[in-house]
Structures are given as C-alpha cells and as structure tokens.
Coordinates of N, CA and C in Angstrom, one line a residue:
X1 N 100.4 11.4 -23.2 CA 99.3 11.5 -22.4 C 98.4 10.2 -22.5
X2 N 98.2 9.7 -23.8 CA 97.4 8.5 -24.0 C 98.1 7.3 -23.5
X3 N 99.4 7.3 -23.4 CA 100.1 6.1 -22.9 C 99.9 6.0 -21.4
X4 N 99.7 7.0 -20.7 CA 99.5 7.0 -19.3 C 98.1 6.9 -18.8
X5 N 97.2 7.2 -19.7 CA 95.7 7.2 -19.4 C 95.2 5.7 -19.2
X6 N 95.6 4.8 -20.1 CA 95.1 3.5 -20.0 C 95.6 2.8 -18.7
X7 N 96.9 2.8 -18.4 CA 97.3 2.2 -17.1 C 96.6 2.9 -15.9
X8 N 96.4 4.2 -15.9 CA 95.8 4.9 -14.8 C 94.3 4.4 -14.7
X9 N 93.6 4.2 -15.8 CA 92.2 3.7 -15.7 C 92.2 2.3 -15.2
X10 N 93.2 1.4 -15.6 CA 93.3 0.0 -15.2 C 93.6 0.0 -13.7
X11 N 94.5 0.8 -13.2 CA 94.8 0.9 -11.8 C 93.6 1.3 -11.0
X12 N 92.9 2.3 -11.5 CA 91.7 2.8 -10.8 C 90.6 1.7 -10.7
X13 N 90.4 0.9 -11.8 CA 89.5 -0.2 -11.8 C 89.9 -1.3 -10.8
X14 N 91.2 -1.5 -10.8 CA 91.8 -2.5 -9.9 C 91.5 -2.1 -8.5
X15 N 91.8 -0.9 -8.1 CA 91.5 -0.4 -6.8 C 90.1 -0.4 -6.4
X16 N 89.2 -0.1 -7.4 CA 87.7 -0.2 -7.1 C 87.3 -1.6 -6.8
X17 N 87.8 -2.6 -7.6 CA 87.4 -4.0 -7.4 C 88.0 -4.5 -6.1
X18 N 89.2 -4.1 -5.8 CA 89.8 -4.5 -4.5 C 89.0 -3.9 -3.3
X19 N 88.6 -2.7 -3.4 CA 87.9 -2.1 -2.3 C 86.5 -2.8 -2.2
X20 N 85.9 -3.2 -3.3 CA 84.6 -3.9 -3.2 C 84.8 -5.2 -2.5
X21 N 86.0 -5.8 -2.7 CA 86.2 -7.1 -2.1 C 86.3 -7.0 -0.6
X22 N 86.7 -5.9 0.0 CA 86.9 -5.8 1.4 C 85.8 -5.0 2.1
X23 N 85.1 -4.1 1.4 CA 84.0 -3.3 2.0 C 82.8 -3.4 1.1
X24 N 81.7 -3.2 1.7 CA 80.4 -3.2 0.9 C 79.7 -4.5 0.9
X25 N 78.7 -4.6 0.1 CA 77.9 -5.8 -0.1 C 78.7 -6.8 -0.8
X26 N 78.6 -8.0 -0.3 CA 79.4 -9.1 -1.0 C 80.8 -9.2 -0.6
X27 N 81.3 -8.4 0.3 CA 82.7 -8.4 0.7 C 83.0 -9.6 1.6
X28 N 84.2 -9.9 1.8 CA 84.6 -11.0 2.6 C 84.1 -11.0 4.0
X29 N 84.2 -9.8 4.7 CA 83.6 -9.8 6.1 C 82.1 -10.0 6.1
X30 N 81.5 -9.4 5.1 CA 80.0 -9.5 4.9 C 79.6 -11.0 4.7
X31 N 80.3 -11.7 3.9 CA 80.0 -13.1 3.6 C 80.3 -13.9 4.9
X32 N 81.3 -13.6 5.6 CA 81.6 -14.3 6.9 C 80.5 -14.1 7.9
X33 N 80.0 -12.9 8.0 CA 78.9 -12.6 8.9 C 77.6 -13.4 8.5
X34 N 77.3 -13.4 7.2 CA 76.2 -14.1 6.7 C 76.3 -15.6 7.0
X35 N 77.5 -16.2 6.8 CA 77.7 -17.6 7.1 C 77.5 -17.9 8.6
X36 N 78.0 -17.0 9.4 CA 77.8 -17.1 10.9 C 76.3 -17.1 11.2
X37 N 75.6 -16.1 10.7 CA 74.1 -16.0 10.9 C 73.4 -17.2 10.4
X38 N 73.8 -17.7 9.3 CA 73.2 -19.0 8.7 C 73.4 -20.1 9.6
X39 N 74.6 -20.3 10.1 CA 74.9 -21.4 11.1 C 74.0 -21.3 12.3
X40 N 73.9 -20.1 12.9 CA 73.0 -19.9 14.0 C 71.6 -20.2 13.7
X41 N 71.1 -19.8 12.6 CA 69.7 -20.0 12.2 C 69.5 -21.5 12.0
X42 N 70.5 -22.2 11.4 CA 70.3 -23.7 11.2 C 70.2 -24.4 12.6
X43 N 71.0 -23.9 13.6 CA 71.0 -24.5 14.9 C 69.6 -24.3 15.5
X44 N 69.1 -23.0 15.3 CA 67.7 -22.7 15.9 C 66.7 -23.6 15.2
X45 N 66.8 -23.8 13.9 CA 65.9 -24.6 13.1 C 65.9 -26.1 13.6
X46 N 67.1 -26.6 14.0 CA 67.2 -27.9 14.5 C 66.5 -28.0 15.8
X47 N 66.7 -27.0 16.7 CA 66.0 -27.0 18.0 C 64.5 -26.9 17.8
X48 N 64.0 -26.1 16.9 CA 62.6 -25.9 16.7 C 62.0 -27.2 16.1
X49 N 62.7 -27.9 15.2 CA 62.2 -29.2 14.7 C 62.1 -30.2 15.7
X50 N 63.1 -30.2 16.7 CA 63.0 -31.2 17.8 C 61.8 -30.9 18.7
X51 N 61.6 -29.6 18.9 CA 60.4 -29.3 19.7 C 59.1 -29.7 19.0
X52 N 59.0 -29.4 17.7 CA 57.9 -29.8 16.9 C 57.7 -31.3 16.9
X53 N 58.7 -32.1 16.8 CA 58.6 -33.5 16.8 C 58.1 -34.0 18.2
X54 N 58.6 -33.4 19.2 CA 58.1 -33.8 20.6 C 56.7 -33.4 20.7
X55 N 56.2 -32.3 20.3 CA 54.8 -31.9 20.4 C 53.9 -32.8 19.5
X56 N 54.4 -33.2 18.4 CA 53.7 -34.1 17.5 C 53.5 -35.5 18.2
X57 N 54.6 -35.9 18.9 CA 54.5 -37.2 19.6 C 53.5 -37.1 20.8
X58 N 53.5 -36.0 21.5 CA 52.6 -35.8 22.6 C 51.2 -35.8 22.1
X59 N 50.9 -35.1 21.0 CA 49.5 -35.1 20.4 C 49.1 -36.5 20.0
X60 N 50.0 -37.2 19.4 CA 49.7 -38.6 18.9 C 49.4 -39.4 20.2
X61 N 50.2 -39.3 21.2 CA 49.9 -40.1 22.4 C 48.6 -39.7 23.1
X62 N 48.3 -38.4 23.1 CA 47.0 -38.0 23.6 C 45.8 -38.5 22.9
X63 N 45.9 -38.5 21.5 CA 44.9 -39.1 20.7 C 44.7 -40.6 21.0
X64 N 45.8 -41.3 21.0 CA 45.7 -42.7 21.2 C 45.3 -43.0 22.6
X65 N 45.7 -42.2 23.5 CA 45.3 -42.4 24.9 C 43.8 -42.2 25.1
X66 N 43.3 -41.2 24.5 CA 41.8 -40.9 24.6 C 41.1 -42.1 24.0
X67 N 41.5 -42.6 22.9 CA 40.9 -43.7 22.2 C 40.9 -44.9 23.1
X68 N 42.0 -45.1 23.8 CA 42.1 -46.3 24.7 C 41.2 -46.1 25.9
X69 N 41.1 -44.9 26.5 CA 40.2 -44.6 27.6 C 38.8 -44.8 27.2
X70 N 38.4 -44.3 26.0 CA 37.1 -44.5 25.5 C 36.7 -46.0 25.3
X71 N 37.7 -46.8 24.8 CA 37.5 -48.2 24.6 C 37.3 -48.9 25.9
X72 N 38.1 -48.6 26.9 CA 38.0 -49.2 28.3 C 36.6 -48.8 28.9
X73 N 36.2 -47.5 28.7 CA 34.9 -47.1 29.3 C 33.8 -47.9 28.6
X74 N 33.9 -48.1 27.3 CA 32.8 -48.9 26.6 C 32.8 -50.3 27.1
X75 N 33.9 -51.0 27.1 CA 33.9 -52.4 27.3 C 33.8 -52.8 28.8
X76 N 34.5 -52.1 29.7 CA 34.5 -52.4 31.1 C 33.4 -51.8 31.9
X77 N 33.0 -50.6 31.5 CA 32.0 -49.8 32.3 C 30.7 -49.7 31.6
X78 N 30.6 -50.1 30.3 CA 29.4 -50.1 29.6 C 28.9 -48.6 29.3
X79 N 29.8 -47.7 29.2 CA 29.5 -46.3 29.0 C 29.2 -46.1 27.5
X80 N 28.4 -45.2 27.2 CA 28.0 -44.8 25.8 C 28.1 -43.3 25.6
X81 N 28.2 -43.0 24.4 CA 28.2 -41.5 24.0 C 26.7 -41.1 24.0
X82 N 26.5 -39.8 24.0 CA 25.1 -39.3 23.9 C 24.5 -39.8 22.6
X83 N 23.2 -40.1 22.6 CA 22.5 -40.6 21.4 C 23.0 -41.9 20.9
X84 N 23.6 -42.7 21.7 CA 24.0 -44.0 21.3 C 23.2 -45.0 22.1
X85 N 23.1 -46.2 21.5 CA 22.4 -47.3 22.2 C 23.4 -48.4 22.4
X86 N 23.5 -48.8 23.6 CA 24.4 -49.9 24.0 C 23.7 -51.2 24.1
X87 N 24.2 -52.2 23.3 CA 23.6 -53.5 23.3 C 24.7 -54.5 23.7
X88 N 24.4 -55.2 24.7 CA 25.4 -56.2 25.2 C 24.9 -57.6 24.9
X89 N 25.7 -58.4 24.2 CA 25.3 -59.8 23.9 C 26.2 -60.7 24.8
X90 N 25.6 -61.5 25.6 CA 26.3 -62.4 26.4 C 26.3 -63.8 25.8
X91 N 27.3 -64.6 26.0 CA 27.4 -65.9 25.4 C 27.3 -67.0 26.5

C-alpha cells in the first residue's frame, strides 16, 4: 500500500499543476488575454499622448498668439491695459 501511495500523490500533484497551467488565474489563456489587453491599452495610451501633445501645442500657440496681439495693440495702436499709463517718446 505504501509503495502505491507515493506515486499516486505525485500523479495527483502533477495533474493539479497541469490543470492550473491551462485553467484558472495565471493560466496560459489568461496570460494571452492580459497581453492582448495590454497591447490595446498601450495603443490607446499612444493615441491619448498624441492628443495631449496636440492640445499642449495649441495652448502654447494661443498664449504666444495673445502676447503677439497684445504687443501689436500696444505698439501700433497705442492701446493700454486698465490702470496703465502710456508714454510715447518720439525721436
């Protein structure tokens, strides 16, 4: 009886580990699914980063554009902000 018990236990453990490999958490299909989801998420992240970069460029352009408009208004039209005094020196 003792001679057959050890191989039976080893075979049962082998079957258990083999079953865990194919079904359950950490199984081969589960890992493949997670890799697929990871690839999709990385693609979404790249798209989101591109959109963020574009928005950052637009914000930067708007800020610089407003500064340029303000400078033109000051120099060409003599416009001032509220509570400012404009002094023009001619040569």
